């Protein structure tokens, strides 16, 4: 039993790291694609740790975010970063406006959770978000995001 | 209502794959010509999982019942900066992919700028196996493809969500109390 608990404890950080890898990889890719760097948000880690266990809109958890300012190379096609995501990621929503505003939402089934990665872009800034939500929340989220 | 005319093309075929109409050709054709495009893909395990975990009361129960036999939802909205960027040839290209589907409603405006709408259904026995909605409205073209079974009478309940336009079939308009 002890070895099982120890095994779980050892595997958990590995699983978390693997899940976060796509997000970190996406950030690196976006920095290259957009010709800018992620904005450093002071105490962001602390804010996440303190606020998210209490405030979980739509049951979202494992939220992370990267902000990119002064985008020097606005993209006229889907960011290549999504092509580099690991297996299981699927495009759920794409909204593209000619004037530059773009929204991309990719999702991956993770058992009883769905991991989402969303990128919003305008002519100057970009925001990349990653979070997990319950499958039941996915429909509500998509329905509201793509509301006409 | 903006979506005064709605063309709903309902198609049924033996397999779910057969009910998903190919969109790549249209996407390629319209690439670079639109001022806005919206693409929604809800399929496979994502939709199954999402539906399965919906609650048994309120809006979630309603959605669960509505989508219980729907296997996929695909929506494409192409918005152009001016009228005339697409026309009858493009609409006919969509219709040509729906041969064998039962036409339920087909409204075609004689004016180029007018709205076009239609409803097609493909039945296996008495069961609907797929649904396509095409709404052509001046400078905007919307195509909705539902794979699976859905009650057409309840289709309008999906209007305004998932990028699907409000669907008016001469019934009382739904209130906007679901925010």
Coordinates of N, CA, C and O in Angstrom, one line a residue, chain A residues 48-143:
Chain A
X48 N -2.5 33.0 -8.7 CA -3.2 31.8 -9.1 C -3.4 30.9 -7.9 O -4.5 30.3 -7.7
X49 N -2.3 30.7 -7.1 CA -2.4 29.8 -6.0 C -3.4 30.2 -4.9 O -4.1 29.4 -4.3
X50 N -3.5 31.6 -4.8 CA -4.4 32.1 -3.7 C -5.9 32.2 -4.2 O -6.8 31.9 -3.4
X51 N -6.0 32.6 -5.4 CA -7.4 32.9 -5.9 C -8.1 31.8 -6.4 O -9.3 31.6 -6.2
X52 N -7.4 30.9 -7.2 CA -8.2 29.9 -7.9 C -8.9 28.8 -7.1 O -10.0 28.4 -7.5
X53 N -8.4 28.4 -6.0 CA -9.1 27.5 -5.2 C -10.4 28.0 -4.7 O -11.4 27.3 -4.4
X54 N -10.5 29.4 -4.6 CA -11.7 30.0 -4.1 C -12.7 30.4 -5.2 O -13.9 30.1 -5.2
X55 N -12.1 31.0 -6.3 CA -12.9 31.5 -7.3 C -12.7 30.6 -8.6 O -11.7 30.7 -9.2
X56 N -13.7 29.9 -8.9 CA -13.6 29.0 -10.1 C -14.8 29.2 -11.0 O -15.8 28.5 -10.9
X57 N -14.8 30.2 -11.8 CA -15.9 30.5 -12.7 C -16.1 29.3 -13.6 O -15.2 28.7 -14.2
X58 N -17.4 28.8 -13.7 CA -17.8 27.7 -14.5 C -17.0 26.4 -14.2 O -16.8 25.6 -15.0
X59 N -16.5 26.3 -13.0 CA -15.8 25.2 -12.5 C -14.4 25.0 -13.1 O -13.9 23.9 -13.1
X60 N -13.9 26.1 -13.6 CA -12.6 26.0 -14.3 C -11.5 25.8 -13.2 O -11.6 26.3 -12.1
X61 N -10.5 25.0 -13.6 CA -9.4 24.8 -12.7 C -8.1 24.8 -13.5 O -8.1 24.7 -14.8
X62 N -7.0 24.7 -12.9 CA -5.7 24.7 -13.5 C -5.5 25.8 -14.6 O -5.1 25.6 -15.7
X63 N -6.0 27.0 -14.2 CA -6.0 28.1 -15.1 C -4.6 28.7 -15.2 O -3.9 28.9 -14.2
X64 N -4.2 29.0 -16.4 CA -2.9 29.7 -16.6 C -3.1 30.7 -17.8 O -3.9 30.4 -18.6
X65 N -2.2 31.7 -17.8 CA -2.4 32.7 -18.8 C -1.1 33.3 -19.2 O -0.2 33.4 -18.4
X66 N -0.9 33.7 -20.4 CA 0.3 34.4 -20.9 C -0.2 35.5 -21.8 O -1.0 35.3 -22.7
X67 N 0.3 36.7 -21.5 CA -0.1 37.9 -22.2 C 1.1 38.4 -23.1 O 2.3 38.4 -22.6
X68 N 0.9 38.7 -24.3 CA 1.9 39.2 -25.2 C 1.5 40.6 -25.7 O 0.4 40.7 -26.2
X69 N 2.4 41.5 -25.5 CA 2.1 42.9 -25.9 C 3.0 43.2 -27.1 O 4.0 42.6 -27.3
X70 N 2.6 44.3 -27.8 CA 3.4 44.8 -28.9 C 3.7 43.7 -29.9 O 4.9 43.5 -30.3
X71 N 2.7 43.1 -30.3 CA 2.8 42.0 -31.3 C 3.4 42.7 -32.6 O 2.7 43.5 -33.2
X72 N 4.5 42.3 -33.0 CA 5.1 42.9 -34.2 C 4.8 42.2 -35.5 O 5.0 42.7 -36.6
X73 N 4.4 41.0 -35.4 CA 4.1 40.2 -36.6 C 2.7 39.6 -36.5 O 2.5 38.5 -36.2
X74 N 1.7 40.5 -36.7 CA 0.3 40.0 -36.7 C 0.1 38.9 -37.8 O 0.7 38.9 -38.9
X75 N -0.6 37.8 -37.4 CA -0.7 36.7 -38.2 C -1.9 36.7 -39.1 O -3.0 37.1 -38.7
X76 N -1.7 36.4 -40.4 CA -2.9 36.4 -41.3 C -3.4 34.9 -41.5 O -4.2 34.7 -42.3
X77 N -2.8 34.0 -40.8 CA -3.3 32.6 -40.8 C -3.2 32.0 -39.5 O -2.7 32.6 -38.5
X78 N -3.8 30.9 -39.3 CA -3.8 30.2 -38.0 C -2.4 30.1 -37.5 O -1.5 29.6 -38.2
X79 N -2.2 30.5 -36.2 CA -0.9 30.3 -35.6 C -0.3 28.9 -35.7 O -1.0 28.0 -35.5
X80 N 0.9 28.9 -36.1 CA 1.5 27.5 -36.3 C 1.6 26.8 -34.9 O 1.8 25.6 -34.9
X81 N 1.5 27.5 -33.9 CA 1.7 26.9 -32.6 C 0.8 25.8 -32.3 O 1.1 24.8 -31.7
X82 N -0.4 25.9 -32.8 CA -1.4 24.8 -32.6 C -1.1 23.5 -33.4 O -1.5 22.5 -33.0
X83 N -0.3 23.7 -34.5 CA 0.1 22.5 -35.2 C 1.1 21.7 -34.4 O 1.3 20.5 -34.7
X84 N 1.7 22.3 -33.5 CA 2.8 21.6 -32.7 C 2.3 21.0 -31.4 O 3.0 20.4 -30.7
X85 N 1.0 21.2 -31.2 CA 0.4 20.6 -29.9 C 0.5 19.1 -30.0 O 0.4 18.5 -31.0
X86 N 0.5 18.5 -28.8 CA 0.6 17.1 -28.7 C -0.7 16.4 -29.2 O -1.7 17.1 -29.6
X87 N -0.7 15.1 -29.2 CA -1.9 14.4 -29.7 C -3.1 14.6 -28.8 O -3.0 14.9 -27.6
X88 N -4.3 14.5 -29.4 CA -5.5 14.7 -28.7 C -6.1 16.0 -28.8 O -7.3 16.2 -28.5
X89 N -5.4 17.0 -29.2 CA -5.9 18.4 -29.2 C -6.7 18.6 -30.5 O -6.2 18.2 -31.6
X90 N -7.9 19.1 -30.4 CA -8.7 19.3 -31.6 C -9.3 20.8 -31.6 O -9.6 21.3 -30.6
X91 N -9.4 21.3 -32.8 CA -9.9 22.7 -32.9 C -11.4 22.6 -32.6 O -12.1 21.9 -33.3
X92 N -11.9 23.4 -31.7 CA -13.3 23.5 -31.4 C -13.9 24.7 -31.9 O -15.1 24.7 -32.4
X93 N -13.2 25.8 -31.8 CA -13.8 27.1 -32.3 C -12.7 28.0 -32.9 O -11.5 28.1 -32.3
X94 N -13.0 28.6 -34.0 CA -12.1 29.5 -34.6 C -12.9 30.7 -35.1 O -13.9 30.5 -35.8
X95 N -12.5 31.9 -34.7 CA -13.2 33.1 -35.1 C -12.1 34.0 -35.7 O -11.1 34.3 -35.0
X96 N -12.2 34.4 -36.9 CA -11.2 35.3 -37.5 C -11.8 36.5 -38.2 O -12.8 36.3 -39.0
X97 N -11.3 37.6 -37.9 CA -11.8 38.8 -38.5 C -10.7 39.4 -39.3 O -9.5 39.3 -38.9
X98 N -11.0 40.0 -40.5 CA -10.0 40.5 -41.3 C -9.1 41.6 -40.7 O -8.0 41.8 -40.9
X99 N -9.8 42.4 -39.8 CA -9.1 43.5 -39.2 C -8.1 43.0 -38.1 O -7.4 43.8 -37.5
X100 N -8.1 41.7 -37.9 CA -7.1 41.2 -37.0 C -7.5 40.4 -35.8 O -6.7 39.7 -35.2
X101 N -8.7 40.7 -35.3 CA -9.2 39.9 -34.1 C -9.4 38.5 -34.5 O -10.0 38.1 -35.4
X102 N -8.8 37.6 -33.6 CA -8.9 36.2 -33.9 C -9.0 35.5 -32.5 O -8.5 35.9 -31.5
X103 N -9.8 34.4 -32.5 CA -10.0 33.6 -31.4 C -9.8 32.1 -31.8 O -10.4 31.7 -32.8
X104 N -9.0 31.4 -31.1 CA -8.8 30.0 -31.4 C -9.0 29.2 -30.1 O -8.4 29.6 -29.1
X105 N -9.8 28.2 -30.1 CA -10.0 27.4 -29.0 C -9.8 25.9 -29.3 O -10.4 25.4 -30.2
X106 N -8.8 25.3 -28.7 CA -8.5 23.9 -28.9 C -8.9 23.2 -27.6 O -8.8 23.7 -26.5
X107 N -9.3 21.9 -27.7 CA -9.7 21.1 -26.5 C -9.1 19.7 -26.6 O -8.9 19.2 -27.7
X108 N -8.9 19.2 -25.4 CA -8.4 17.8 -25.3 C -9.1 17.1 -24.2 O -9.3 17.6 -23.1
X109 N -9.6 15.9 -24.6 CA -10.4 15.1 -23.6 C -9.4 14.5 -22.6 O -8.4 13.9 -23.0
X110 N -9.6 14.8 -21.3 CA -8.8 14.2 -20.3 C -9.7 13.5 -19.3 O -9.7 13.8 -18.1
X111 N -10.4 12.5 -19.7 CA -11.2 11.7 -18.8 C -12.5 12.5 -18.4 O -13.2 12.9 -19.3
X112 N -12.6 12.7 -17.2 CA -13.8 13.5 -16.7 C -13.6 15.0 -16.8 O -14.4 15.8 -16.3
X113 N -12.5 15.4 -17.3 CA -12.2 16.8 -17.5 C -11.8 17.1 -19.0 O -11.4 16.2 -19.7
X114 N -12.0 18.3 -19.4 CA -11.6 18.7 -20.7 C -10.6 19.9 -20.6 O -10.8 20.9 -19.9
X115 N -9.4 19.7 -21.2 CA -8.4 20.7 -21.1 C -8.6 21.7 -22.3 O -8.8 21.2 -23.4
X116 N -8.6 22.9 -22.1 CA -8.8 23.9 -23.1 C -7.6 24.8 -23.3 O -7.0 25.2 -22.3
X117 N -7.3 25.2 -24.5 CA -6.3 26.2 -24.7 C -6.9 27.2 -25.7 O -7.3 26.9 -26.8
X118 N -6.9 28.4 -25.2 CA -7.5 29.5 -26.0 C -6.6 30.6 -26.3 O -5.9 31.1 -25.4
X119 N -6.5 31.0 -27.5 CA -5.7 32.2 -27.9 C -6.6 33.3 -28.5 O -7.4 33.0 -29.4
X120 N -6.4 34.5 -28.0 CA -7.1 35.6 -28.6 C -6.1 36.6 -29.1 O -5.1 36.8 -28.4
X121 N -6.3 37.1 -30.2 CA -5.3 37.9 -30.9 C -6.0 39.2 -31.4 O -7.1 39.1 -32.0
X122 N -5.3 40.3 -31.2 CA -5.7 41.5 -32.0 C -4.5 42.1 -32.6 O -3.4 41.4 -32.6
X123 N -4.6 43.2 -33.2 CA -3.5 43.8 -34.0 C -2.3 44.1 -33.1 O -1.1 44.2 -33.6
X124 N -2.5 44.2 -31.8 CA -1.4 44.6 -30.9 C -1.0 43.6 -29.8 O 0.1 43.4 -29.5
X125 N -2.0 42.9 -29.4 CA -1.8 42.0 -28.2 C -2.3 40.6 -28.5 O -3.1 40.3 -29.4
X126 N -1.8 39.7 -27.7 CA -2.3 38.3 -27.7 C -2.4 37.8 -26.3 O -1.6 38.1 -25.4
X127 N -3.4 37.0 -26.0 CA -3.5 36.3 -24.7 C -3.7 34.8 -24.9 O -4.6 34.4 -25.7
X128 N -2.9 34.1 -24.3 CA -3.0 32.6 -24.4 C -3.5 32.1 -23.0 O -2.9 32.4 -22.0
X129 N -4.6 31.3 -23.0 CA -5.1 30.8 -21.7 C -5.2 29.3 -21.8 O -5.5 28.7 -22.9
X130 N -4.9 28.7 -20.7 CA -5.1 27.2 -20.6 C -5.9 27.0 -19.3 O -5.6 27.6 -18.3
X131 N -6.8 26.1 -19.4 CA -7.6 25.7 -18.2 C -8.3 24.4 -18.4 O -8.4 23.9 -19.5
X132 N -8.8 23.8 -17.3 CA -9.5 22.6 -17.4 C -10.9 22.9 -16.9 O -11.1 23.7 -16.0
X133 N -11.9 22.2 -17.5 CA -13.3 22.4 -17.1 C -14.0 21.1 -17.2 O -13.6 20.2 -18.0
X134 N -15.1 21.0 -16.5 CA -15.9 19.8 -16.6 C -16.6 19.8 -18.0 O -16.9 20.8 -18.6
X135 N -16.7 18.6 -18.5 CA -17.3 18.5 -19.9 C -18.6 19.2 -20.0 O -18.9 19.7 -21.1
X136 N -19.5 19.2 -18.9 CA -20.8 19.8 -19.1 C -20.6 21.3 -19.3 O -21.5 22.0 -19.9
X137 N -19.5 21.9 -18.8 CA -19.2 23.3 -19.0 C -18.8 23.7 -20.4 O -19.0 24.8 -20.8
X138 N -18.3 22.7 -21.1 CA -17.8 22.9 -22.5 C -19.0 23.5 -23.4 O -18.8 24.5 -24.1
X139 N -20.1 22.8 -23.3 CA -21.2 23.3 -24.2 C -21.6 24.7 -23.9 O -21.9 25.5 -24.8
X140 N -21.7 25.0 -22.6 CA -22.1 26.3 -22.2 C -21.0 27.3 -22.7 O -21.4 28.4 -23.2
X141 N -19.8 27.0 -22.5 CA -18.7 27.9 -22.9 C -18.7 28.1 -24.4 O -18.6 29.3 -24.8
X142 N -18.9 27.1 -25.2 CA -18.9 27.2 -26.6 C -20.1 28.0 -27.1 O -20.1 28.9 -27.9
X143 N -21.3 27.7 -26.4 CA -22.5 28.3 -26.8 C -22.4 29.8 -26.6 O -22.9 30.6 -27.4

